[in-house]
Amino acid sequence: MSKILVTGGCGYIGSHTLVDLIDNGFEVVSIDNLINASENILDGVKAITGKTVQNYHIDLCDKAATRAVFQAHPDIAGIIHFAALKYVGESVEQPLRYFRNNLDSLLNILECMLEFGVKNIIFSSSCSVYGNATELPVTESTPFQNAESPYARTKQMGEHILQDFCFQEKNTNAVILRYFNPAGAHESTLIGEAATAATNLVPVITETAAGKRASMTVFGADYPTRDGSCVRDYIHVMDLANAHTKAIQYLLANRQESNCETFNLGIGEGVTVLEAIKAFEEVASQKLNYVIGPRRAGDVIAIYANNNRATARLGWLAKRGISDIMRTAWEWEQKR
Ligand code: WQD
């Protein structure tokens, strides 16, 4: 049973990936500093899988503490590196904190991989590396435009660090996964998106529907899109989780074309904000209280994925659409 070290394992995508890895026969261990997460989510992971997952409550920017985890687990077959600060707006206000945290943690992980002979890493990247893409759908070779935020910039820089590291270290194998818009919750509603101050569309919708917000604002309906609101590629978090399992299996089976490969993880369909709201209203059988407001700074007009490489190389297929996202997100919200 191969052991996978999951950084950010108590986070939203990390916890759902723990479930999918365990369901597929992997042993897992987590590192999470709990700055944006709680270890309580591991109770949900145990309720779903029956497995108790150990979390090391340490900061990956602390090199000594990070080394100690690698020393305690000489049998790590691969790393999935989720841990990062990820709020776009916060990154604009605190750029140095974001560069320090997101880059130092990656550099410490890579140095430990060299020291302890860990060969495989999956890096959590984001469609925000594309900026305002010049072509749609974006493929993995669509050139980066200017990053819209320091957060997106840390993902662009993280990818370049990995590419240069893998060019030098031929025994290291890396997969870079560019997430589009993750949303939804595990079918059991035993785990879901954490209850921090939501800024992403889907949790804002469900909090509004649950009466936790008086209303929500659609940030702009005057864009050059089919209904004037922005287009995104919403991917169910369990489909995203399974892509990580498929990527680890791809690395462990040595099926790579090169030792640093990139894959888009979106479902390949664009959905507008107003269409997402309509999908929610149909699933919840209730009207959502929203107003149309001004555009939000930093928003790209439209982005969605060409995900053919992930299907062709990883054998990954998204099984869920926007209605599944809204149904599971709503069930999770009502249970919270
Ligand atoms: C989606 C659409 C908003 C809230 C960000 C990061 C990306 C990834 C996912 C980390 C936009 C609109 C939203 C609201 C709205 N994060 N919206 N009213 O900005 O596409 O992506 O989160 O990896 O890297 O950039 O996601 O959910 O914030 O916005 O109208 O109250 O919903 O304008 O068009 P985004 P989002």
Coordinates of C-alpha atoms and ligand atoms in Angstrom, one line a residue:
M1 CA 0.0 0.0 0.0
S2 CA 1.8 3.1 -1.2
K3 CA 2.0 6.0 1.3
I4 CA 1.1 9.5 0.0
L5 CA 2.0 12.7 1.9
V6 CA -0.8 15.2 1.4
T7 CA 0.0 18.8 2.4
G8 CA -3.1 20.8 3.1
G9 CA -4.9 17.6 3.9
C10 CA -7.4 19.3 6.2
G11 CA -8.5 21.7 3.5
Y12 CA -11.4 21.6 1.1
I13 CA -9.8 19.8 -1.8
G14 CA -7.2 18.1 0.3
S15 CA -9.8 16.3 2.5
H16 CA -11.9 15.2 -0.4
T17 CA -8.7 13.9 -2.0
L18 CA -7.8 11.9 1.1
V19 CA -11.2 10.1 0.8
D20 CA -10.5 9.2 -2.9
L21 CA -7.0 8.1 -2.2
I22 CA -8.1 5.8 0.7
D23 CA -11.0 4.5 -1.5
N24 CA -8.3 3.5 -4.0
G25 CA -6.1 1.7 -1.6
F26 CA -3.5 4.3 -0.7
E27 CA -2.1 5.0 2.8
V28 CA -2.2 8.8 3.5
V29 CA -0.6 11.2 6.0
S30 CA -1.4 14.9 6.2
I31 CA 0.5 18.1 7.0
D32 CA -1.7 21.1 7.7
N33 CA -1.0 24.2 9.7
L34 CA -4.8 24.6 10.1
I35 CA -4.6 28.4 9.2
N36 CA -7.6 27.9 6.9
A37 CA -8.8 24.5 8.1
S38 CA -9.8 22.4 11.1
E39 CA -8.7 18.8 12.0
N40 CA -12.4 18.1 12.6
I41 CA -12.7 17.4 8.9
L42 CA -10.6 14.3 9.5
D43 CA -13.5 13.0 11.6
G44 CA -15.6 13.2 8.5
V45 CA -12.9 11.4 6.5
K46 CA -12.9 8.6 9.1
A47 CA -16.7 8.4 9.0
I48 CA -16.6 8.0 5.3
T49 CA -13.6 5.7 4.9
G50 CA -13.1 4.1 8.4
K51 CA -9.5 5.3 8.4
T52 CA -7.9 7.6 10.9
V53 CA -5.7 10.0 9.1
Q54 CA -2.7 11.5 11.0
N55 CA -2.2 15.2 10.5
Y56 CA 1.0 17.0 11.4
H57 CA 0.0 20.4 12.7
I58 CA 3.1 22.2 11.4
D59 CA 4.0 25.1 9.1
L60 CA 5.7 24.0 5.9
C61 CA 7.7 27.3 6.0
D62 CA 9.4 25.8 9.1
K63 CA 12.1 23.7 7.4
A64 CA 13.1 21.7 10.5
A65 CA 9.5 20.8 11.3
T66 CA 9.0 19.7 7.7
R67 CA 12.2 17.6 7.6
A68 CA 11.0 15.8 10.8
V69 CA 7.9 14.6 9.0
F70 CA 10.0 13.2 6.1
Q71 CA 12.3 11.5 8.7
A72 CA 9.3 9.9 10.4
H73 CA 8.0 8.6 7.1
P74 CA 10.9 7.1 5.0
D75 CA 8.4 5.3 2.9
I76 CA 6.6 8.2 1.2
A77 CA 5.9 7.2 -2.4
G78 CA 4.6 10.6 -3.5
I79 CA 3.5 14.0 -2.3
I80 CA 0.3 16.0 -3.2
H81 CA 1.1 19.6 -2.4
F82 CA -2.2 21.5 -1.8
A83 CA -1.0 23.7 1.1
A84 CA -1.0 27.4 0.1
L85 CA -2.7 30.7 0.9
K86 CA -5.4 30.9 -1.8
Y87 CA -7.6 34.0 -1.4
V88 CA -7.3 36.3 -4.4
G89 CA -8.5 39.5 -2.7
E90 CA -6.3 38.8 0.4
S91 CA -3.3 38.3 -1.8
V92 CA -3.7 41.8 -3.3
E93 CA -3.7 43.3 0.2
Q94 CA -0.8 41.0 1.5
P95 CA 1.5 40.2 -1.4
L96 CA 4.7 39.5 0.6
R97 CA 2.8 37.1 2.9
Y98 CA 1.6 35.2 -0.1
F99 CA 5.0 35.1 -1.9
R100 CA 6.7 34.1 1.4
N101 CA 4.2 31.4 2.3
N102 CA 3.4 29.8 -1.0
L103 CA 7.0 29.8 -2.3
D104 CA 8.9 28.9 0.9
S105 CA 6.6 26.0 1.5
L106 CA 7.2 24.6 -2.0
L107 CA 11.0 25.1 -1.8
N108 CA 11.1 23.3 1.6
I109 CA 9.1 20.4 0.1
L110 CA 11.4 20.1 -2.9
E111 CA 14.6 20.2 -0.7
C112 CA 13.2 17.5 1.5
M113 CA 12.3 15.4 -1.6
L114 CA 16.0 15.6 -2.7
E115 CA 17.3 14.8 0.8
F116 CA 15.0 11.9 1.5
G117 CA 14.8 10.5 -2.0
V118 CA 11.0 11.1 -2.6
K119 CA 10.6 10.9 -6.4
N120 CA 7.0 12.0 -7.1
I121 CA 5.1 15.2 -6.6
I122 CA 1.7 16.6 -7.7
F123 CA 1.5 20.4 -7.5
S124 CA -1.8 22.2 -7.0
S125 CA -2.0 25.0 -9.6
S126 CA -4.9 27.0 -10.9
C127 CA -6.6 28.2 -14.1
S128 CA -5.8 31.7 -12.8
V129 CA -2.3 31.2 -14.2
Y130 CA -3.8 31.9 -17.7
G131 CA -5.1 35.4 -16.7
N132 CA -7.4 36.8 -19.3
A133 CA -6.8 34.0 -21.8
T134 CA -6.6 34.9 -25.5
E135 CA -8.2 31.7 -26.7
L136 CA -11.0 29.5 -25.3
P137 CA -11.2 26.8 -24.2
V138 CA -7.6 27.0 -22.8
T139 CA -5.2 24.1 -23.4
E140 CA -2.1 23.4 -21.3
S141 CA 0.0 25.2 -23.9
T142 CA -2.2 28.4 -23.9
P143 CA 0.4 31.1 -22.9
F144 CA 0.1 32.8 -19.5
Q145 CA -1.2 36.3 -19.6
N146 CA -0.4 38.7 -16.8
A147 CA -1.5 37.2 -13.5
E148 CA -4.5 39.0 -12.1
S149 CA -3.3 38.7 -8.5
P150 CA -0.3 37.9 -6.4
Y151 CA -2.0 34.6 -5.6
A152 CA -2.1 33.7 -9.3
R153 CA 1.5 34.9 -9.6
T154 CA 2.6 32.5 -6.9
K155 CA 1.0 29.7 -8.9
Q156 CA 2.8 30.8 -12.1
M157 CA 6.1 31.0 -10.2
G158 CA 5.5 27.6 -8.5
E159 CA 5.1 26.0 -11.9
H160 CA 8.3 27.6 -13.2
I161 CA 10.2 26.5 -10.0
L162 CA 9.0 22.9 -10.6
Q163 CA 9.9 23.0 -14.3
D164 CA 13.4 24.2 -13.6
F165 CA 13.8 21.7 -10.7
C166 CA 12.7 18.8 -12.8
F167 CA 14.9 19.8 -15.7
Q168 CA 17.9 19.5 -13.3
E169 CA 16.6 16.5 -11.3
K170 CA 15.8 13.9 -13.9
N171 CA 14.8 11.4 -11.2
T172 CA 12.0 13.7 -9.9
N173 CA 8.6 13.3 -11.5
A174 CA 6.1 16.1 -11.3
V175 CA 2.5 16.6 -12.4
I176 CA 1.1 20.1 -12.3
L177 CA -2.7 20.2 -12.0
R178 CA -4.5 23.4 -13.0
Y179 CA -7.8 23.5 -11.2
F180 CA -10.7 25.5 -12.7
N181 CA -13.5 26.3 -10.2
P182 CA -13.8 23.6 -7.6
A183 CA -17.2 23.4 -5.8
G184 CA -19.7 21.0 -4.3
A185 CA -19.3 18.4 -1.5
H186 CA -18.9 14.7 -0.9
E187 CA -22.2 12.8 -1.4
S188 CA -22.4 11.9 2.3
T189 CA -22.3 15.6 3.3
L190 CA -19.8 14.5 6.0
I191 CA -17.2 16.8 4.5
G192 CA -17.5 19.9 2.4
E193 CA -16.2 23.4 1.9
A194 CA -15.0 24.9 5.3
A195 CA -17.1 27.5 7.0
T196 CA -14.7 30.4 6.6
A197 CA -15.9 33.7 5.1
A198 CA -16.9 32.4 1.7
T199 CA -16.0 34.6 -1.3
N200 CA -16.5 32.0 -4.0
L201 CA -19.7 31.9 -5.9
V202 CA -21.2 28.5 -4.9
P203 CA -20.8 28.9 -1.1
V204 CA -22.1 32.5 -1.4
I205 CA -25.2 31.1 -3.2
T206 CA -25.8 28.4 -0.5
E207 CA -25.2 30.8 2.4
T208 CA -27.6 33.3 0.9
A209 CA -30.2 30.5 0.3
A210 CA -29.8 29.4 3.9
G211 CA -30.4 32.9 5.1
K212 CA -26.9 33.4 6.4
R213 CA -26.6 36.4 4.0
A214 CA -29.5 38.8 3.3
S215 CA -28.7 38.6 -0.4
M216 CA -25.8 38.2 -2.9
T217 CA -24.5 40.4 -5.7
V218 CA -23.8 39.2 -9.2
F219 CA -20.6 41.1 -10.0
G220 CA -21.4 42.4 -13.4
A221 CA -24.0 41.5 -16.0
D222 CA -22.6 43.7 -18.8
Y223 CA -19.8 41.5 -20.0
P224 CA -19.5 40.3 -23.6
T225 CA -20.9 36.9 -22.8
R226 CA -24.2 35.1 -23.7
D227 CA -26.1 36.6 -20.8
G228 CA -23.7 39.3 -19.7
S229 CA -22.3 37.5 -16.6
C230 CA -18.8 35.8 -16.3
V231 CA -18.2 32.3 -17.6
R232 CA -16.4 29.7 -15.5
D233 CA -15.7 26.0 -15.6
Y234 CA -17.1 24.5 -12.4
I235 CA -15.7 21.1 -11.4
H236 CA -17.2 19.0 -8.6
V237 CA -14.6 18.5 -5.8
M238 CA -14.9 14.7 -5.9
D239 CA -14.1 14.7 -9.7
L240 CA -11.2 16.9 -8.9
A241 CA -10.1 14.6 -6.0
N242 CA -10.2 11.6 -8.3
A243 CA -8.0 13.3 -10.8
H244 CA -5.3 13.4 -8.1
T245 CA -5.6 9.7 -7.5
K246 CA -5.3 9.1 -11.3
A247 CA -2.3 11.4 -11.4
I248 CA -0.5 9.5 -8.5
Q249 CA -1.3 6.2 -10.2
Y250 CA 0.2 7.7 -13.5
L251 CA 3.4 8.7 -11.7
L252 CA 3.8 5.4 -9.8
A253 CA 3.3 3.4 -13.0
N254 CA 6.0 5.5 -14.7
R255 CA 3.6 6.4 -17.6
Q256 CA 4.9 9.9 -18.0
E257 CA 6.0 11.4 -21.4
S258 CA 8.3 13.8 -19.6
N259 CA 9.2 14.3 -15.9
C260 CA 7.2 17.5 -15.6
E261 CA 3.7 17.4 -17.2
T262 CA 0.7 19.7 -16.8
F263 CA -3.0 19.0 -17.0
N264 CA -6.1 21.2 -17.0
L265 CA -8.8 20.0 -14.6
G266 CA -12.1 21.5 -15.6
I267 CA -15.0 19.7 -17.1
G268 CA -14.7 21.5 -20.5
E269 CA -17.9 23.5 -20.2
G270 CA -18.4 27.2 -19.5
V271 CA -21.3 28.2 -17.2
T272 CA -22.3 31.8 -16.6
V273 CA -22.9 33.2 -13.1
L274 CA -26.6 33.6 -13.9
E275 CA -26.8 30.0 -15.3
A276 CA -25.2 28.8 -12.1
I277 CA -27.8 30.6 -10.0
K278 CA -30.6 29.1 -12.2
A279 CA -29.1 25.7 -11.7
F280 CA -29.2 26.2 -7.9
E281 CA -32.8 27.5 -8.0
E282 CA -33.9 24.4 -9.9
V283 CA -32.1 22.0 -7.5
A284 CA -33.2 23.8 -4.3
S285 CA -36.7 24.6 -5.7
Q286 CA -36.4 28.1 -4.3
K287 CA -35.7 31.5 -5.7
L288 CA -32.4 33.1 -4.8
N289 CA -32.3 36.6 -3.5
Y290 CA -29.6 38.4 -5.6
V291 CA -29.0 41.8 -7.1
I292 CA -26.9 42.7 -10.1
G293 CA -23.9 44.9 -9.1
P294 CA -20.7 46.3 -10.5
R295 CA -17.9 44.2 -11.9
R296 CA -15.4 42.8 -9.4
A297 CA -11.7 43.9 -10.0
G298 CA -9.5 41.1 -11.2
D299 CA -12.3 39.0 -12.7
V300 CA -11.5 37.4 -16.0
I301 CA -14.5 37.6 -18.4
A302 CA -14.5 33.9 -19.4
I303 CA -12.4 30.8 -18.9
Y304 CA -13.1 27.1 -19.4
A305 CA -10.8 24.1 -20.0
N306 CA -9.8 21.9 -22.8
N307 CA -9.3 18.8 -20.6
N308 CA -8.5 16.3 -23.4
R309 CA -5.0 15.7 -22.1
A310 CA -6.2 14.7 -18.6
T311 CA -8.6 12.2 -20.2
A312 CA -6.1 10.8 -22.7
R313 CA -3.1 10.6 -20.4
L314 CA -4.6 10.1 -16.9
G315 CA -7.7 8.2 -18.0
W316 CA -9.7 10.8 -16.0
L317 CA -13.3 11.8 -16.8
A318 CA -15.5 14.2 -14.9
K319 CA -18.7 12.4 -13.8
R320 CA -20.7 15.4 -12.4
G321 CA -22.1 18.7 -13.6
I322 CA -23.3 22.0 -12.2
S323 CA -26.6 20.4 -10.9
D324 CA -24.6 17.8 -8.9
I325 CA -22.4 20.6 -7.6
M326 CA -25.4 22.7 -6.5
R327 CA -27.3 19.7 -5.0
T328 CA -24.3 18.5 -2.9
A329 CA -23.3 22.1 -1.9
W330 CA -26.9 22.8 -0.8
E331 CA -27.1 19.5 1.2
W332 CA -23.8 20.4 2.9
E333 CA -24.9 23.9 3.7
Q334 CA -28.2 22.7 5.2
K335 CA -26.2 20.3 7.4
R336 CA -23.5 22.8 8.6
Ligands
WQD1 C1 -16.7 33.0 -9.9 C2 -17.6 33.9 -10.6 C3 -17.4 36.2 -9.9 C4 -19.1 35.7 -5.9 C5 -11.2 32.0 -7.8 C6 -9.7 31.9 -7.9 C7 -9.3 30.6 -8.5 C8 -9.8 29.5 -7.6 C9 -11.3 29.6 -7.6 C10 -8.2 28.9 -6.0 C11 -16.9 35.3 -11.0 C12 -18.8 35.7 -9.6 C13 -18.6 35.4 -7.2 C14 -20.2 36.5 -5.7 C15 -20.4 36.8 -8.1 N1 -9.3 29.6 -6.4 N2 -19.3 35.9 -8.2 N3 -20.8 37.0 -6.8 O1 -12.8 34.2 -9.0 O2 -13.4 32.5 -10.8 O3 -11.7 31.9 -9.1 O4 -11.6 30.9 -7.0 O5 -7.6 28.1 -6.6 O6 -7.9 30.6 -8.5 O7 -9.3 33.0 -8.8 O8 -14.1 32.2 -8.4 O9 -16.2 31.8 -7.2 O10 -14.9 33.9 -6.7 O11 -16.1 33.7 -8.8 O12 -20.9 37.3 -9.0 O13 -20.6 36.8 -4.5 O14 -18.7 34.3 -9.8 O15 -17.5 37.5 -10.4 O16 -17.4 35.7 -12.2 P1 -13.0 32.8 -9.4 P2 -15.3 32.9 -7.7

